[in-house]
Structure formats: structure tokens, C-alpha cells
């Protein structure tokens, strides 16, 4: 494991829980949706944690919680060893400059009426960093670092390609020299050939600026490419966590196994694990292990008792009744 | 083996801007062809044009034959019998591709009435069978549901059921899994493969993801800027890609094992369709460009059996990798 | 569902109360009915007596309170001019107004909707441009100008039709056309854009790809969807059946509710004005309720509730 006992991690989230109240139908009773249900994670400086899982499993909510954009209903987030200040306060605003978010849709994240240069400079203006000349220099440096040409500062978002827009978003996010970057599906909207450009860029920028990254995606290939650790989420909980290569090559949780086998791969059509049924409804969480209705190896205990996320001897964290009994796990 | 559907020199332009610049393609009975390429390269337009589904402002030229009969610019009555009958098409976004105000059963029965003459209880029974076939749980009740009451994956299955209603000889699936979760994507690809086997149906699978296509198809056509730049059996495309763009696509795919190095991203971006390069459209991004590339559009040439590529330096490229 | 309609009904009631209150306040503050109704040289005692008789000397809030409690007993007051119950006076005029507005509504629907659909189906063609040019013209010319033009042409110049009055059905022709043209233009524009919006939707392409003939695509797939937004504007037109003819009735001296309103306002005949406003508000509100119901019938997404869209919430 990479965690060293001496240094405190940059980001430490304990048992995060976030509920939403949602009405079924315009007149129905509000039901509770546990978008995030007891998630703990930690992230070190200069490292990337990949977060994968199906749509609606709570990845984005987790991202917003660790950034302090939303307050958890339970659990704590510590940034650089100190608890997160309350949203809206002055210390919170100061902290916000140290953490940035990058979203899936670069066109939506940019203001279509402002030029790229103005938008990259905006965080510097807001947080009052440097004088005018220093800001100009910093903007040019950021554009260069993200692979944009200086004259592209004069362009409007719609005049750039998808990959260039996402570069501009990254340049803006990096303007305040953040210690933490939460990238929520930063490449999903991009073409395959552009995805590679952005992934390379993220790795390069991390090396250059030492930023820690929480990389949210549903694409395990992409996560492996950029992450040092990976956490697999299912219905608001982390079900497996480990080194990307280990998880990819010997996934321990049945859900991770299905996810890994679903990675399209030339010449390996037949042997996919096909999950039955649809992704679950967070408003109607199954009893016991939330995965048991779709799990190909579920047994009686799974529908009654919820498995805890615990470490195996090799250090992998898994939340499955079977994963800690190697004999059965292998048979499965 | 005679081809089921043949496209010859199919070209499309919108308001004078070319979108397709001459497509030649043949699909045999029961075959699965994948079409990959960057967003906007013309994958969807190819088949929308072939089936006469483009809006009126599109100018379409060339030839599309089904069993040697010309169908491009055919009479509406001819096209209506063929669309959804011999050739069916399913679209990328299942939620907005189904009519929100009609029940799902009604939408499927409409196709059954048009192409198989089924009405009333017989149509309903067949619709239920199709729903069961594509794996929609609780099929009988879902027939009376509206699209918004189903999940994206279920709606995509309804689209497939609707396409199968006419027992097509060719199914064109335009990005059938893009909007779906990975595990659902696996279910749909599996379903398509099974249906193809069982019904001896030809399949065109459009995707921008080479991985998805590799999984489900026998052969792949790689498109770039309104042309097919390479065409080959799946195994060969990965083993010996001849066109630098194909090579770039494969390089851009993050590997699932081995050491992690920077991906071989293709630099630059797709050319503006209003200002196409005079020669090879890929030349501005191509690592192997020579001066001749910028003079004329490279002809498509045979590399090996069933393997064609439109690149001046295709052989040289292969030699390097061999 | 019950809660839904309970809520709508409550909102409707509040709307009506607000309209009535507003009218009450504005009317009382804008002039003294006693001075207007009595002749200018009436003795001050007579004016004072008039005020006492109609309760105008009481504080405004007392008048308001009395007015409201009377409404609940079904008493909408009496006309200050001839002392007849205001409600009777108004209801007498309703048939005359409906005799204009209902045929006009039919014209709007029968011309506006088909014109809009045709224009949309032949987008950018000569036909489309012609329809839209006519619609813009019909929509920008004020109805009194149009009415006067029609009178000049058909009554004065050609002498085919009478220019005013209510003696026969021929008297209704010009006012009905005047009323119908503007509404048809609005409806044509609205239907066209609703139709264009729907025709661009992916499910229309799906229907074609399924082999549905184009006519059936338009009738079976496009129209039911385009009807949803169009219902709003038709509902508004239905809601203005009673009050929508004020100008036209004046131009053609047609003795309907609109004319009554004009006269009553000029005279500060408070009870009558308020009675009309109450009636207008009630029809408007009722037609709104019907539109809501129709929405539910036309759009299954609304029937099962809007809030069940977790994806949208998460974005
Ligand atoms: N503001 C909100 N109100 C109500 N429910 C919400 C809200 N935000 C999120 N949810 C619900 O919480 C769950 C988790 O949502 P979240 O956006 O975190 O998922 P996600 O893993 O990011 O999914 P995706 O891959 O689709 O982005 C979902 O079921 C969602 O419907
Ligand atoms: N109705 C239309 N009007 C004008 N241009 C169009 C129209 N439809 C498609 N195009 C243009 O034609 C080109 C090819 O589009 P097409 O939809 O075939 O791309 P694609 O390869 O399917 O891309 P994607 O992967 O994004 O679906 C694009 O440049 C697009 O802008
Ligand atoms: S023809 Fe030339 S520019 Fe085009 S792909 Fe081949 S080498 Fe590159
Ligand atoms: Mg998300
Ligand atoms: Mg497409």
C-alpha cells in the first residue's frame, strides 16, 4: 500500500453519508435516497484515486462532498489534516481555491460569452492572486501547460474543439494552483482520439504541479491509465479498492468482476459475465448486500447481512461475503 | 457470395458543405460490420442517407442497392416497405427515439402491422414475444408502459424489439450502447450477437469505440472525414493496421495491462468540412505524411484479402510493423 | 390526483379573489360614481342621498366586506343606472357575445391549425412564406383597424353586408371575421413552431425508419405531440370567449358583454363592471383548469408526475 503512516494524507474522508429526499410522482410521498452511504477514502499529494461505478451510484455526489460543495449528513472530510470549514464562510472560500472541480461537459462549464483567456484568468481575479501583469503571465503559462496556443486565449468556447475546451477548463481549474482536483467524467464526452490527449495531459500536469486528483469515470481502462488506486462504487458504497492493475486482473468483488469483463476487448467476445437486471434504484435499496439481486454468486447470507469493506491479507479492500473466503471466491 | 446491400460512391452534402465524400461498402448476408470513426465523420449520415431518412436539405448522390435493386431516391411507397422491413435501424438515444405519448406496445405493434400484417391480439402476442426475446422483464405489462417509465437500457431493448418486428435482413445499430452503463452495454452487445446468430441477420454496428466493434463484429470500416479510410477483418485491423488513423485509434485506447506510458494520442483535430485539405484529409495530423499526401486524395488500395486502405504509405507502414 | 386538483382549485379561487379585489379598489379610487350618474347640476343633497343609498359613504373596507359577503349569498349587486340586478343585466348579453366569439373560435381553429401544420410540413417553401406573411399581417393589424377596413370595403364600398347592429346573421359576418383573423394568425404561428419542434425530434425519424408512411407519421406521431403546447393557446382562446370581443363589439355596435362593459366603465356602474370581471375571471380560470386536465390526457409524462427524474436532479 502507498499510504505511509508518517504523513497525513491530503484528503481524508470518513464515513460520508448523503441523503436526498425525492418524490415519486408529483403527489407521492417523499422517499429517502441514500446517494452516498458510508464512503471513506483518502488521497495523498500528487496521487490519483480513480472512482468507477454505474450511473447513479453516487460518484458525483462523493466528489461534491469531498470538495465541500455539499455538506454530508454524517461523516467528516479533512483537508490537509484540518476539518472542512462550513460552506459559504470566508475560510471555506479560501479553501475552495485550493480544490477545483472539472466536469464532463466542457461547453457547459465555460461561459460562451467570454473568451478563453478571460475565463482562465477569472479565478486569479476572484481570489486576488498577483497583479495584472503577473496574472497575464500566469494565464500564458497555464495555456502553454495545457497545450493551448497563446492566440487561442482570444477565442470563444464554441470556436474550439471538444478536446481544446476541456484543456481550457483544466487550465482554469489549475489557475489557483490547487492541491486537489476532482475530475468528474472529464473525458466521457470526448472522441476516443481526444480522450487520449486529455488523459496524457492530466498525467503530465499532475507530475508538473503535484496535484492530487480524484478521477471519476465509468471507464476502467481510462481509470487504470491515470490512477494510482481505484475504488469501485456500487449503490452509494465502495465495494472494492486496490491498485488498478490488481483490481483489473483479479477483481475480487463480483460486481467488479462483471465490470472488468464488460471492458470491450478484441477477440474476447464470449466470456463476459452478464449481469441480470437493471442498475438498482437508490430509493429502493435491496436488503443485505445491495448487489445480491444481480449477483451471479449470491447465497442466502447476502440478502440478509450487509458485508463490510475489509482488507484481505494482500491489502485489497473488498465488501463481499465471499471475497474473504478464497476457496469459494475462486470457484465463483 | 453476392452482397445484400452495396453502397457505391455515396456522397451527401448539407447546404453545399460535404458530409460524405464517396462511400463504397458492401455487406453480405448474415455478416457483422463495424463502423468506427471520430464524431462527425459521417457514420450516421451514411445510413440515414442510404435509407432516405435525411432532411430535405441534404443532397444525396451515388447508389445504394439492396439485392441489386436501386433504393436510393426510390419512391416513398418502396422505401416504406423496406424500412423497418428488410432493413431496420436503431438509434443512439433510446429515450428520445421513442414517441413519448404512445404506449410501447402500440409502437411495436405499428411495425408488426406494417410489415407482417398482424393486428389486434395476434400483434400483441407477437409484441410480447419480442419483448421476452430482448429480455424485458414483465413484458406483458411493459407493453402498456410509456417510454419514460422504463430505464435507458430497457428503452434501448424496446428499440431493438421494434427493429426486429419486421424480421429484417439487415439491422443497422447506430451507437446502440453509448448512452448506457457498461454492464448494460455488455447485455445489449450480447443480445445483438445472439439475435444475429439466431436470425441470420446482417448487422452494421456504428460506434466510435473500436473496442465495442471488435467485440461484436467480423469486419470493420474505419471512417475519417466523410470517407472510408480502411476496411479489414477485425483480427487484422488490430494486428496490422495499414492506415495511420487506424493506428492512431488503436494507440489511443488505454491498454488493460502492461506498463503505463503516455498514450499515443493523435495530435490535432478533425478538419473543418468547409475547408478540407486538398489531399489526404488526415495529412495535417499524420505522423507519416510526405509531400505527395497533400497533392491528391489517396486511392483506396488492396492490402491483402479483404483488407483495403486509402493511404499512400500503407505498405511502408506495414513493413515497419511486420 | 385529488391533492393536485385541490391545489389547482385553490389557486383558481385565489386568482378570482385577486381579480375582484383589484377591480374593486381601482374602480372606487378612479372616480365618484355619484357625480357621474347624477346630472352635473344635481343638488348636493341628492348626490349625498345617492351615496347613502348605494353605501358609497361608508369606509372602503366596509364596502369591500359587504360586497364580498353579498357575493357568497349570490347577490352581485344592482346596476346603479337602472337598479336591475347586475347579474341579470350581464347574462342577458352573454348570448350575443357568444354568437360572435364561438364562430370566431371555430374560424381560428379551422384556419389557424391547418395553416400552421401545412406551413411546417412545407418549411421554407413558397407556401410556408405566404402563410407566415399572412400570419404576421393578421397578427399585427389591430382588430379595430381591421374591423374598420372590412366595414369600408364590404359595407360602404360594396354594400354587401351591414356595417353594424344585430338584426340578422348577416350582421355577424364582419365582426366574426374580424375576431377570427387575429386569432387564426396567432394559432398558425404557434402551431407551426410547435410542429417544427416536433418534426425535428428523433422519434419522428424512428417512425420513418420503421416504415410508417409520411402521412401516418404526421398524423399519428407528430400531431399528438405538437398538440401539447398548442392546447395552452387554444385554452386561452376558449377562456376569452366572453371578454375577447370588447373592441369588435364597439366597432360594430354589437350589443354584447363587451359593449356593456365599456358603457358600465364609462358610467362607473360599479356592480356591473365587477360582475363582468368576475365572470371573465371565472371563465379564464375554468379554461385553465380544463387545459391542465387536457395536458394530463395528452402527455403521459405529466400523468405519472414530473419529479421522478433522478437523472436530471443529479446533473
Ligand atoms: N440533488 C439531488 N436530489 C435528489 N437526488 C439526487 C441529487 N443528486 C443526486 N441524487 C441521486 O443520488 C444518486 C447518486 O447520484 P450521483 O450523481 O452522485 O451519481 P453518479 O455516480 O455521479 O452517476 P452518473 O454516472 O450518472 O453521473 C442518484 O440516484 C441521484 O438520483
Ligand atoms: N441535418 C444535418 N444538417 C447539417 N449537417 C448535418 C446534418 N446531419 C449531419 N450533419 C453533418 O454531417 C457530418 C456527419 O455527421 P454524422 O452524424 O454522420 O457523424 P457521426 O460520424 O455519426 O458522428 P457521431 O459519432 O457524433 O454520431 C457532421 O459534420 C454533421 O455536422
Ligand atoms: S496518405 Fe499520407 S497523410 Fe494520409 S494517412 Fe497516409 S501517410 Fe498520412
Ligand atoms: Mg455523475
Ligand atoms: Mg452518429
mmCIF file with all atom_site columns, C-alpha atoms in Angstrom, chain A residues 243-323:
data_model
loop_
_atom_site.group_PDB
_atom_site.id
_atom_site.type_symbol
_atom_site.label_atom_id
_atom_site.label_alt_id
_atom_site.label_comp_id
_atom_site.label_asym_id
_atom_site.label_entity_id
_atom_site.label_seq_id
_atom_site.pdbx_PDB_ins_code
_atom_site.Cartn_x
_atom_site.Cartn_y
_atom_site.Cartn_z
_atom_site.occupancy
_atom_site.B_iso_or_equiv
_atom_site.pdbx_formal_charge
_atom_site.auth_seq_id
_atom_site.auth_comp_id
_atom_site.auth_asym_id
_atom_site.auth_atom_id
_atom_site.pdbx_PDB_model_num
ATOM 1  C CA . UNK A 1 243 ? -4.159  -0.993  -7.048  1.00 0.00 ? 243 UNK A CA 1
ATOM 2  C CA . UNK A 1 244 ? -5.606  -0.559  -10.545 1.00 0.00 ? 244 UNK A CA 1
ATOM 3  C CA . UNK A 1 245 ? -3.678  -3.454  -12.061 1.00 0.00 ? 245 UNK A CA 1
ATOM 4  C CA . UNK A 1 246 ? -4.650  -5.819  -9.266  1.00 0.00 ? 246 UNK A CA 1
ATOM 5  C CA . UNK A 1 247 ? -8.315  -4.878  -9.486  1.00 0.00 ? 247 UNK A CA 1
ATOM 6  C CA . UNK A 1 248 ? -8.289  -5.197  -13.265 1.00 0.00 ? 248 UNK A CA 1
ATOM 7  C CA . UNK A 1 249 ? -6.545  -8.522  -13.370 1.00 0.00 ? 249 UNK A CA 1
ATOM 8  C CA . UNK A 1 250 ? -8.094  -10.235 -10.420 1.00 0.00 ? 250 UNK A CA 1
ATOM 9  C CA . UNK A 1 251 ? -11.209 -8.348  -9.402  1.00 0.00 ? 251 UNK A CA 1
ATOM 10 C CA . UNK A 1 252 ? -12.453 -9.710  -6.092  1.00 0.00 ? 252 UNK A CA 1
ATOM 11 C CA . UNK A 1 253 ? -15.979 -8.352  -5.809  1.00 0.00 ? 253 UNK A CA 1
ATOM 12 C CA . UNK A 1 254 ? -18.497 -9.973  -8.180  1.00 0.00 ? 254 UNK A CA 1
ATOM 13 C CA . UNK A 1 255 ? -19.582 -6.545  -9.334  1.00 0.00 ? 255 UNK A CA 1
ATOM 14 C CA . UNK A 1 256 ? -16.006 -5.559  -10.179 1.00 0.00 ? 256 UNK A CA 1
ATOM 15 C CA . UNK A 1 257 ? -15.675 -8.874  -11.968 1.00 0.00 ? 257 UNK A CA 1
ATOM 16 C CA . UNK A 1 258 ? -18.648 -8.062  -14.145 1.00 0.00 ? 258 UNK A CA 1
ATOM 17 C CA . UNK A 1 259 ? -17.378 -4.546  -14.723 1.00 0.00 ? 259 UNK A CA 1
ATOM 18 C CA . UNK A 1 260 ? -13.939 -5.784  -15.755 1.00 0.00 ? 260 UNK A CA 1
ATOM 19 C CA . UNK A 1 261 ? -15.366 -8.445  -18.024 1.00 0.00 ? 261 UNK A CA 1
ATOM 20 C CA . UNK A 1 262 ? -17.548 -5.833  -19.694 1.00 0.00 ? 262 UNK A CA 1
ATOM 21 C CA . UNK A 1 263 ? -14.499 -3.924  -20.905 1.00 0.00 ? 263 UNK A CA 1
ATOM 22 C CA . UNK A 1 264 ? -14.670 -4.351  -24.666 1.00 0.00 ? 264 UNK A CA 1
ATOM 23 C CA . UNK A 1 265 ? -11.621 -6.233  -25.740 1.00 0.00 ? 265 UNK A CA 1
ATOM 24 C CA . UNK A 1 266 ? -10.741 -7.535  -29.182 1.00 0.00 ? 266 UNK A CA 1
ATOM 25 C CA . UNK A 1 267 ? -11.016 -11.270 -29.578 1.00 0.00 ? 267 UNK A CA 1
ATOM 26 C CA . UNK A 1 268 ? -12.686 -11.934 -26.266 1.00 0.00 ? 268 UNK A CA 1
ATOM 27 C CA . UNK A 1 269 ? -16.365 -11.771 -27.027 1.00 0.00 ? 269 UNK A CA 1
ATOM 28 C CA . UNK A 1 270 ? -17.740 -14.912 -25.431 1.00 0.00 ? 270 UNK A CA 1
ATOM 29 C CA . UNK A 1 271 ? -16.592 -14.920 -21.841 1.00 0.00 ? 271 UNK A CA 1
ATOM 30 C CA . UNK A 1 272 ? -18.326 -11.879 -20.467 1.00 0.00 ? 272 UNK A CA 1
ATOM 31 C CA . UNK A 1 273 ? -20.101 -12.041 -17.149 1.00 0.00 ? 273 UNK A CA 1
ATOM 32 C CA . UNK A 1 274 ? -23.548 -10.758 -17.941 1.00 0.00 ? 274 UNK A CA 1
ATOM 33 C CA . UNK A 1 275 ? -25.396 -9.212  -15.057 1.00 0.00 ? 275 UNK A CA 1
ATOM 34 C CA . UNK A 1 276 ? -29.092 -9.797  -14.996 1.00 0.00 ? 276 UNK A CA 1
ATOM 35 C CA . UNK A 1 277 ? -31.465 -6.920  -14.480 1.00 0.00 ? 277 UNK A CA 1
ATOM 36 C CA . UNK A 1 278 ? -31.008 -3.208  -14.385 1.00 0.00 ? 278 UNK A CA 1
ATOM 37 C CA . UNK A 1 279 ? -28.888 -0.951  -12.279 1.00 0.00 ? 279 UNK A CA 1
ATOM 38 C CA . UNK A 1 280 ? -30.617 -0.656  -8.914  1.00 0.00 ? 280 UNK A CA 1
ATOM 39 C CA . UNK A 1 281 ? -32.753 2.172   -7.707  1.00 0.00 ? 281 UNK A CA 1
ATOM 40 C CA . UNK A 1 282 ? -31.073 4.030   -4.841  1.00 0.00 ? 282 UNK A CA 1
ATOM 41 C CA . UNK A 1 283 ? -34.503 4.932   -3.459  1.00 0.00 ? 283 UNK A CA 1
ATOM 42 C CA . UNK A 1 284 ? -35.249 1.243   -3.021  1.00 0.00 ? 284 UNK A CA 1
ATOM 43 C CA . UNK A 1 285 ? -32.070 -0.249  -1.712  1.00 0.00 ? 285 UNK A CA 1
ATOM 44 C CA . UNK A 1 286 ? -32.041 -4.052  -1.584  1.00 0.00 ? 286 UNK A CA 1
ATOM 45 C CA . UNK A 1 287 ? -31.555 -5.639  1.813   1.00 0.00 ? 287 UNK A CA 1
ATOM 46 C CA . UNK A 1 288 ? -28.230 -7.133  2.824   1.00 0.00 ? 288 UNK A CA 1
ATOM 47 C CA . UNK A 1 289 ? -25.593 -6.729  0.143   1.00 0.00 ? 289 UNK A CA 1
ATOM 48 C CA . UNK A 1 290 ? -27.105 -4.215  -2.272  1.00 0.00 ? 290 UNK A CA 1
ATOM 49 C CA . UNK A 1 291 ? -25.681 -6.183  -5.178  1.00 0.00 ? 291 UNK A CA 1
ATOM 50 C CA . UNK A 1 292 ? -27.302 -9.505  -4.314  1.00 0.00 ? 292 UNK A CA 1
ATOM 51 C CA . UNK A 1 293 ? -30.296 -9.308  -6.724  1.00 0.00 ? 293 UNK A CA 1
ATOM 52 C CA . UNK A 1 294 ? -27.888 -9.107  -9.677  1.00 0.00 ? 294 UNK A CA 1
ATOM 53 C CA . UNK A 1 295 ? -25.043 -11.111 -8.236  1.00 0.00 ? 295 UNK A CA 1
ATOM 54 C CA . UNK A 1 296 ? -24.319 -14.372 -10.050 1.00 0.00 ? 296 UNK A CA 1
ATOM 55 C CA . UNK A 1 297 ? -22.831 -15.978 -6.927  1.00 0.00 ? 297 UNK A CA 1
ATOM 56 C CA . UNK A 1 298 ? -25.123 -14.645 -4.218  1.00 0.00 ? 298 UNK A CA 1
ATOM 57 C CA . UNK A 1 299 ? -26.142 -17.038 -1.460  1.00 0.00 ? 299 UNK A CA 1
ATOM 58 C CA . UNK A 1 300 ? -28.586 -16.883 1.442   1.00 0.00 ? 300 UNK A CA 1
ATOM 59 C CA . UNK A 1 301 ? -26.483 -14.684 3.718   1.00 0.00 ? 301 UNK A CA 1
ATOM 60 C CA . UNK A 1 302 ? -26.138 -11.991 1.031   1.00 0.00 ? 302 UNK A CA 1
ATOM 61 C CA . UNK A 1 303 ? -29.773 -10.959 1.188   1.00 0.00 ? 303 UNK A CA 1
ATOM 62 C CA . UNK A 1 304 ? -29.718 -10.627 4.972   1.00 0.00 ? 304 UNK A CA 1
ATOM 63 C CA . UNK A 1 305 ? -26.392 -9.259  6.021   1.00 0.00 ? 305 UNK A CA 1
ATOM 64 C CA . UNK A 1 306 ? -24.562 -6.332  4.540   1.00 0.00 ? 306 UNK A CA 1
ATOM 65 C CA . UNK A 1 307 ? -20.862 -7.134  4.019   1.00 0.00 ? 307 UNK A CA 1
ATOM 66 C CA . UNK A 1 308 ? -18.360 -4.623  5.416   1.00 0.00 ? 308 UNK A CA 1
ATOM 67 C CA . UNK A 1 309 ? -15.445 -3.217  3.420   1.00 0.00 ? 309 UNK A CA 1
ATOM 68 C CA . UNK A 1 310 ? -12.481 -5.026  4.976   1.00 0.00 ? 310 UNK A CA 1
ATOM 69 C CA . UNK A 1 311 ? -8.903  -5.711  3.973   1.00 0.00 ? 311 UNK A CA 1
ATOM 70 C CA . UNK A 1 312 ? -7.830  -9.077  2.627   1.00 0.00 ? 312 UNK A CA 1
ATOM 71 C CA . UNK A 1 313 ? -4.412  -10.387 3.585   1.00 0.00 ? 313 UNK A CA 1
ATOM 72 C CA . UNK A 1 314 ? -2.968  -8.889  0.399   1.00 0.00 ? 314 UNK A CA 1
ATOM 73 C CA . UNK A 1 315 ? -4.274  -5.459  1.373   1.00 0.00 ? 315 UNK A CA 1
ATOM 74 C CA . UNK A 1 316 ? -7.164  -5.287  -1.096  1.00 0.00 ? 316 UNK A CA 1
ATOM 75 C CA . UNK A 1 317 ? -10.322 -3.864  0.404   1.00 0.00 ? 317 UNK A CA 1
ATOM 76 C CA . UNK A 1 318 ? -13.448 -5.816  -0.544  1.00 0.00 ? 318 UNK A CA 1
ATOM 77 C CA . UNK A 1 319 ? -17.047 -5.737  0.652   1.00 0.00 ? 319 UNK A CA 1
ATOM 78 C CA . UNK A 1 320 ? -18.320 -9.196  -0.190  1.00 0.00 ? 320 UNK A CA 1
ATOM 79 C CA . UNK A 1 321 ? -19.091 -12.230 1.972   1.00 0.00 ? 321 UNK A CA 1
ATOM 80 C CA . UNK A 1 322 ? -17.340 -14.492 -0.488  1.00 0.00 ? 322 UNK A CA 1
ATOM 81 C CA . UNK A 1 323 ? -14.210 -12.491 -1.132  1.00 0.00 ? 323 UNK A CA 1
#
